Coordinates of C-alpha atoms in Angstrom, one line a residue:
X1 CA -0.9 170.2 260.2
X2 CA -0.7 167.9 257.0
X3 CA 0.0 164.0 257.7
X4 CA 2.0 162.1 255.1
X5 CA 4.5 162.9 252.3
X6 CA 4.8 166.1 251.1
X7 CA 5.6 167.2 247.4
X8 CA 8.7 167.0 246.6
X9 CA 10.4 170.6 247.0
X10 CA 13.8 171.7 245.3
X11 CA 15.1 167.9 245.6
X12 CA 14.1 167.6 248.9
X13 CA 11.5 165.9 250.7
X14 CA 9.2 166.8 254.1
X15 CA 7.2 164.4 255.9
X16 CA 4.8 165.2 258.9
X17 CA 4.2 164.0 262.3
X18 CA 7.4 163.1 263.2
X19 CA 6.9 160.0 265.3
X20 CA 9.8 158.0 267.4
X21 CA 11.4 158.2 271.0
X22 CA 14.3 157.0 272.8
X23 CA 15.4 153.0 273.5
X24 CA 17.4 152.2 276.2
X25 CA 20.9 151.7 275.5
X26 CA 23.7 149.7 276.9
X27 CA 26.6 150.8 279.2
X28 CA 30.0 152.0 277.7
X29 CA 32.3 152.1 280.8
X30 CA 32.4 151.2 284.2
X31 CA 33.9 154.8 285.5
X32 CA 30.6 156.2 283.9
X33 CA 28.7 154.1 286.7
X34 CA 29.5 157.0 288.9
X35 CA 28.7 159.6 287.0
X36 CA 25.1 161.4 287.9
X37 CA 24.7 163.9 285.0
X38 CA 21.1 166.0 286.4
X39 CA 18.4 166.5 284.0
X40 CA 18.4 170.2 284.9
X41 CA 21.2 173.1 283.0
X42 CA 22.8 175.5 285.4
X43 CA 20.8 178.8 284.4
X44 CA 22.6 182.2 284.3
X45 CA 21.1 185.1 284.9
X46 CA 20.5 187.5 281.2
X47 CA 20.8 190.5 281.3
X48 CA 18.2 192.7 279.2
X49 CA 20.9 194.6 277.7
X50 CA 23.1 191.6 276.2
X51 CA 25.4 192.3 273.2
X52 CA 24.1 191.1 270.3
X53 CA 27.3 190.0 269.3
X54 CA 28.2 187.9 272.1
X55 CA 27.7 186.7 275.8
X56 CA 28.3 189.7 277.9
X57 CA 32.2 190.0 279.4
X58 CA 33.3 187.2 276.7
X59 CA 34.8 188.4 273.9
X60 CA 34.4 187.2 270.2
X61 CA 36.2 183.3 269.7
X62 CA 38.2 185.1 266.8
X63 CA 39.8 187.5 268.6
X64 CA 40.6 185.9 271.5
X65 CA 44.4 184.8 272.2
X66 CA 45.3 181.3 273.4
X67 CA 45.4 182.0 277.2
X68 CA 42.0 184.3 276.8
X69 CA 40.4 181.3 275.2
X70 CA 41.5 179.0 277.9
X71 CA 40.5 181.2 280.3
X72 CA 36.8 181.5 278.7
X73 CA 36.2 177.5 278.2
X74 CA 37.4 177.2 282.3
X75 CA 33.9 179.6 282.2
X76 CA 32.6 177.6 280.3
X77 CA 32.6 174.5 282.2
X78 CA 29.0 173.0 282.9
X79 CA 29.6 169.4 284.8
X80 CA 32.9 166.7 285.7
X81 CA 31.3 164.0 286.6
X82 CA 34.4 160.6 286.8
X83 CA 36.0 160.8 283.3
X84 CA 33.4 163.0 282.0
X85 CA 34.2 167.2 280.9
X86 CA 31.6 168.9 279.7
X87 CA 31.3 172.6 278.4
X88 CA 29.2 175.4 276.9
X89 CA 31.6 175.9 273.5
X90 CA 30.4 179.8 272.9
X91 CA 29.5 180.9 268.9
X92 CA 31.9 180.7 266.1
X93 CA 34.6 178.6 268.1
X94 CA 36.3 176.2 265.6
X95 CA 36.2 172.3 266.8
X96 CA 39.3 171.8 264.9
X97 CA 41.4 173.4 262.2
X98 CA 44.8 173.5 260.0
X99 CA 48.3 173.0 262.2
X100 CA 48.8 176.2 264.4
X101 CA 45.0 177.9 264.1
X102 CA 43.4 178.5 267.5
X103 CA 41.0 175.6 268.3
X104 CA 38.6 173.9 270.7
X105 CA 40.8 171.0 270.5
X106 CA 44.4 172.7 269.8
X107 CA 44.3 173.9 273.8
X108 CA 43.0 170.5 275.0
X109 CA 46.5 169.3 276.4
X110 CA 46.1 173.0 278.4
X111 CA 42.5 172.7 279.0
X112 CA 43.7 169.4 280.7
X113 CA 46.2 170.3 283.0
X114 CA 44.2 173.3 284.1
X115 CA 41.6 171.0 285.2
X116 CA 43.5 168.4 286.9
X117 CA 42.3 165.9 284.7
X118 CA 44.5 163.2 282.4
X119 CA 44.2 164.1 278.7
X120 CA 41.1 165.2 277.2
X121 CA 39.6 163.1 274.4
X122 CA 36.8 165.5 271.9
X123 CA 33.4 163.1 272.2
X124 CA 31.0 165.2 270.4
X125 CA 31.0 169.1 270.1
X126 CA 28.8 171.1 267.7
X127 CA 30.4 172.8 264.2
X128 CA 32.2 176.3 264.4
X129 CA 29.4 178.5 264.4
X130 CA 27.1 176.7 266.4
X131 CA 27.1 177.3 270.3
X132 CA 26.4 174.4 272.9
X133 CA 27.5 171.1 274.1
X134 CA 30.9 170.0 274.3
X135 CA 31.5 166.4 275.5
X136 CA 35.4 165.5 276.7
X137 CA 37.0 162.1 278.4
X138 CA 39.9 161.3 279.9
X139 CA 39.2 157.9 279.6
X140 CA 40.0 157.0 275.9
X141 CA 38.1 153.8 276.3
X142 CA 35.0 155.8 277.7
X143 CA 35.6 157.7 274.7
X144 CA 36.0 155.2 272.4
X145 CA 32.5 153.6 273.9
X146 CA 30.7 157.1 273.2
X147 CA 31.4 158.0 269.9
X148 CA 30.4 154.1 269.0
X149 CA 26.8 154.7 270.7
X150 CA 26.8 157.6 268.6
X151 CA 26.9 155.8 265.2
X152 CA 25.1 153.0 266.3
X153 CA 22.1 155.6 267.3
X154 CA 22.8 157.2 263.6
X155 CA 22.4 154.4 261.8
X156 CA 19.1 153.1 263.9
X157 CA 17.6 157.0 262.8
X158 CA 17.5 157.1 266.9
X159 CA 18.1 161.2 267.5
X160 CA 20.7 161.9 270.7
X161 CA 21.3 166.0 269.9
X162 CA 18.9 168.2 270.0
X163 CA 19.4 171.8 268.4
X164 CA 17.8 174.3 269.3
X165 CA 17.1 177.4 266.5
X166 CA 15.5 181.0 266.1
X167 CA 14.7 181.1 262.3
X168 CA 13.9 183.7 260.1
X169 CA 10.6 182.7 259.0
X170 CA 7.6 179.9 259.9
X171 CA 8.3 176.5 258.4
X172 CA 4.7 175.4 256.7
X173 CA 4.7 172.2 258.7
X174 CA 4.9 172.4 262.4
X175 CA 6.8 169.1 262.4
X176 CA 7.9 166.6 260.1
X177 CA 11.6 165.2 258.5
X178 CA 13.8 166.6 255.9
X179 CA 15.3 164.8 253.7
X180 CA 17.8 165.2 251.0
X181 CA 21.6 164.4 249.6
X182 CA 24.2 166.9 250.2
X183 CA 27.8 167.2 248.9
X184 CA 30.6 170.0 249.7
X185 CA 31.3 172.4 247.0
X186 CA 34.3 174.6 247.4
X187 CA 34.4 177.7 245.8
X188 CA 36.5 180.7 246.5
X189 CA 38.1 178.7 249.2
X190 CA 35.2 178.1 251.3
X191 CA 33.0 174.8 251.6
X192 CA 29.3 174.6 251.9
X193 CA 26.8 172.0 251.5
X194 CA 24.3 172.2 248.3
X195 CA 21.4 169.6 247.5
X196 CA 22.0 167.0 245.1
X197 CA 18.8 166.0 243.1
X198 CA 18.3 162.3 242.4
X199 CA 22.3 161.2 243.7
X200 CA 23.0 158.1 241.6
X201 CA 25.8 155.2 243.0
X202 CA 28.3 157.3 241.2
X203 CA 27.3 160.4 243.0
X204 CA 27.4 158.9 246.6
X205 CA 30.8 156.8 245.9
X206 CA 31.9 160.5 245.2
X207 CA 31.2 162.0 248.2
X208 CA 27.4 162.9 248.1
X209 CA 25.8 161.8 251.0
X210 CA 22.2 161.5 252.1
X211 CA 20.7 163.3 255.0
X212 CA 18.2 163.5 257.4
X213 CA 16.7 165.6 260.1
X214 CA 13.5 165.9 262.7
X215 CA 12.4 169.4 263.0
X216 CA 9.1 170.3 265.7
X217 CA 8.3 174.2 265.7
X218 CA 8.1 175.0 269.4
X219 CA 6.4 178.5 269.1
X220 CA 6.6 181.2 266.3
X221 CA 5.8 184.8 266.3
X222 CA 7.1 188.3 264.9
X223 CA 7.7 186.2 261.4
X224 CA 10.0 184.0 263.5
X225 CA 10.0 180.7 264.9
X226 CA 11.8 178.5 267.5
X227 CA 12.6 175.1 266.1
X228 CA 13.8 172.0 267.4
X229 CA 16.3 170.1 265.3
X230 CA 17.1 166.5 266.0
X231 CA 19.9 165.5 262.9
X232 CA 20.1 161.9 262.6
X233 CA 23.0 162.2 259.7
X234 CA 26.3 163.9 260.3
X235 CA 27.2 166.7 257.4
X236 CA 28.6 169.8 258.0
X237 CA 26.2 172.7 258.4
X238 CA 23.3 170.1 257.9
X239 CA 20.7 172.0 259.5
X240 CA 21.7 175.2 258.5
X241 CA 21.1 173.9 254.5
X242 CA 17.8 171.8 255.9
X243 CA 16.3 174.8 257.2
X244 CA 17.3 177.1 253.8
X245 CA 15.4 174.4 252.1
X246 CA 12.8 174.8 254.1
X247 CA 12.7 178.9 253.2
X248 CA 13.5 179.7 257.2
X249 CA 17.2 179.9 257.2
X250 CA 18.6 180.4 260.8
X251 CA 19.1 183.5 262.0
X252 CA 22.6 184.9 261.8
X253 CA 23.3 182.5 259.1
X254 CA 26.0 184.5 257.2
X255 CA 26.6 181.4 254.6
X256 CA 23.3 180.2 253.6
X257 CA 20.9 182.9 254.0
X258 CA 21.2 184.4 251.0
X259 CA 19.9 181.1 248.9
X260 CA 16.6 182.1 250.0
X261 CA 15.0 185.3 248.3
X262 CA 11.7 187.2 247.9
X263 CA 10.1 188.6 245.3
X264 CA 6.8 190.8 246.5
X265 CA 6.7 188.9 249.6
X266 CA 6.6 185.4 248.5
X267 CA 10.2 183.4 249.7
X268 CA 12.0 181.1 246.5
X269 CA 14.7 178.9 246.9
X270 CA 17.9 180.6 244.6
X271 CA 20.5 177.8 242.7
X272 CA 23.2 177.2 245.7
X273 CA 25.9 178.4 242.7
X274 CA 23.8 181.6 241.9
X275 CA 24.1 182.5 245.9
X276 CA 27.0 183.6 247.0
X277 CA 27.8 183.6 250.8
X278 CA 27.1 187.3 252.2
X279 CA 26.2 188.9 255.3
X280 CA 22.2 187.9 256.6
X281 CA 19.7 190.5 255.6
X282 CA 16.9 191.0 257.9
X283 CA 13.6 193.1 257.3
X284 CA 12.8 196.0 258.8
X285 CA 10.5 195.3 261.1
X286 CA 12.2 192.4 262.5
X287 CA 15.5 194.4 262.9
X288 CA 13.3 196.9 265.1
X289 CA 11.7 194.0 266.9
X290 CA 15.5 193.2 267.8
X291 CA 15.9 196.2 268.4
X292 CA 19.5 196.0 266.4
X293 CA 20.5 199.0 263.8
X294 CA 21.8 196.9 260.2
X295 CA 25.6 197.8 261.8
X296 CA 24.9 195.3 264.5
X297 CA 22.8 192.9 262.8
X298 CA 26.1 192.0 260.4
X299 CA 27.5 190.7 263.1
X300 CA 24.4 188.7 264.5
X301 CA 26.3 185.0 265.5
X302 CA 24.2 182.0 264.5
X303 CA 20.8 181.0 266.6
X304 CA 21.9 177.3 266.5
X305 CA 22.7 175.6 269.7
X306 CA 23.2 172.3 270.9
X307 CA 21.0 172.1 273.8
X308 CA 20.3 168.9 274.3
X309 CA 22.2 165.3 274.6
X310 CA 21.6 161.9 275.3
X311 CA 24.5 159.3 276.6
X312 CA 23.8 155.7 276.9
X313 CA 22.7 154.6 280.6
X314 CA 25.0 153.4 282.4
X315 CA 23.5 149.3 282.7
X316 CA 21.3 147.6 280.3
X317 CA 18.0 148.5 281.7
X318 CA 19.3 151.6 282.9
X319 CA 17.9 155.3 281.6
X320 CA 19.6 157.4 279.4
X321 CA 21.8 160.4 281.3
X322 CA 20.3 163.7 279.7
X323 CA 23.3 166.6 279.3
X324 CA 21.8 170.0 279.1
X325 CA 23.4 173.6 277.9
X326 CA 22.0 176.5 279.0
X327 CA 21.5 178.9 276.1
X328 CA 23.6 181.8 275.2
X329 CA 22.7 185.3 276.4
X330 CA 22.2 186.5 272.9
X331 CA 19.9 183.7 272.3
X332 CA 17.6 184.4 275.1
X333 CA 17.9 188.2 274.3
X334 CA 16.7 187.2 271.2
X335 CA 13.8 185.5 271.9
X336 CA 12.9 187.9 274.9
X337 CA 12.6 190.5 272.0
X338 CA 10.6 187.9 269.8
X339 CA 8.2 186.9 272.5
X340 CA 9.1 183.5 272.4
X341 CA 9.4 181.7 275.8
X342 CA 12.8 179.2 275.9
X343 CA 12.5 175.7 275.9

């Protein structure tokens, strides 16, 4: 693998050999002294026959009704541990929305008195589409505490999340950073993240702002790869544009997929206005590999889970406590069929 910086490519930069690791970090509340969070995710068994679409017996997050959705995040609960909830927040599960949608954090005051717990505070929880770690607290100040260890980490460029993805292609470096400045763009009443070449103080006063990610390739076959992702910037959909950038968009990416396109077998990267947002097209071959007929492959939900998370220790000298999130069915279906092993 290349050492050093990389050419600029399509306003965005790649270095290699991502170097860093993990500091110690202070305590945020006493309660959390109790707390004993295991290094080890609660493994389910998965099946060979999972649907594509979803875990099995759990239907789609858009069509389920407020008391089914209650009744899958109970499922969904991994560890309590003192003021700490956490939870495996399925595929395409909104965070948060407009007054009256169906959201992660509209059922909280439910969620809450279903569990016995006071009210749940939102910590840290991955996008809509994305599946993985949810973090909650009944403790406002522990929750308070948390989401200020979180910035502080963001702007030391220390990585706490760790994504894990099934792209469709090899990125040319198996490790390295990506770097570039995003803004939102809506069109058509949807918002998505497109690179911004050479910002200037206007541009970033405006709402352009500039991002960064780690990314390690942990194995790759079948044209496909498993890729760590460590985002040390928060931007919606940030990895899923970093890894377009990078001419591997994640697989089931319905939104930014189609920026990336081939002609005679060579990938380019298309103008984010030329692109319009359509269903993911996967080749041949790898649709037989998935063994998925174009119907199914549609409605592919996104490889991109929060698998990983780090929370400060809980004394000054003490370790970090390591939150883990066993991966979706699908996922591990996936990468069964790929021939990948999971991380």
């Amino acid at each position: 693998m290349r050492r050093g910086l990389v050419p600029e490519m399509g306003g965005f930069r790649v270095w290699g050999r991502l170097s860093g690791g993990w500091r110690r970090g202070p305590g945020v509340c006493a309660r959390l002294r109790h707390a004993s969070f295991g290094t080890r995710a609660r493994r389910q068994p998965q099946p060979r026959d999972a649907d594509p679409a979803g875990a099995p017996g759990w239907p789609r997050p858009g069509g389920l009704g407020r008391e089914e959705l209650l009744h899958a995040l109970r499922a969904a609960l991994l560890r309590r541990e003192g003021p700490l909830v956490t939870l495996n927040k399925p595929a395409g599960l909104p965070v948060s929305g407009k007054p009256g949608e169906l959201t992660l954090q509209s059922v909280l005051p439910e969620l809450s008195q279903s569990l016995g717990t006071g009210e749940l505070h939102l910590v840290r929880a991955p996008g809509k589409e994305p599946s993985g770690l949810v973090v909650l607290s009944s403790c406002p100040q522990t929750a308070s505490h948390l989401q200020k260890f979180f910035i502080h980490c963001r702007r030391a460029q220390r990585p706490t999340a760790t994504y894990c993805a099934v792209t469709d292609g090899i990125p040319s470096h198996s490790e390295g950073k990506i770097r570039v400045a995003l803004a939102l763009a809506h069109t058509n009443g949807i918002s998505q993240g497109v690179p911004v070449k050479c910002p200037s103080r206007k541009d970033i006063t405006e709402g352009v702002r500039r991002t960064l990610s780690h990314f390690r390739v942990m194995a790759a076959g079948s044209g496909c790869a498993l890729v760590q992702l460590q985002p040390l910037t928060a931007f919606p959909d940030q990895l899923q544009v970093h890894m377009v950038l990078q001419l591997c968009p994640v697989l089931g990416d319905h939104t930014y997929a189609a920026r990336v396109g081939t002609v005679l077998g060579q990938r380019f990267l298309l103008p984010a206005e030329n692109a319009k947002p359509r269903r993911q097209v996967l080749g041949d071959a790898l649709l037989r590999r998935l063994r998925l007929p174009p119907s199914q492959a549609a409605q592919l939900p996104l490889h991109l889970h929060l698998h990983r998370l780090l929370l400060p220790g809980t004394s000054s000298a003490g370790a970090p406590a390591e939150l883990l999130a066993p991966l979706p069915p699908y996922f591990s279906r996936t990468l069964q069929c790929l021939g990948l092993p999971e991380p």
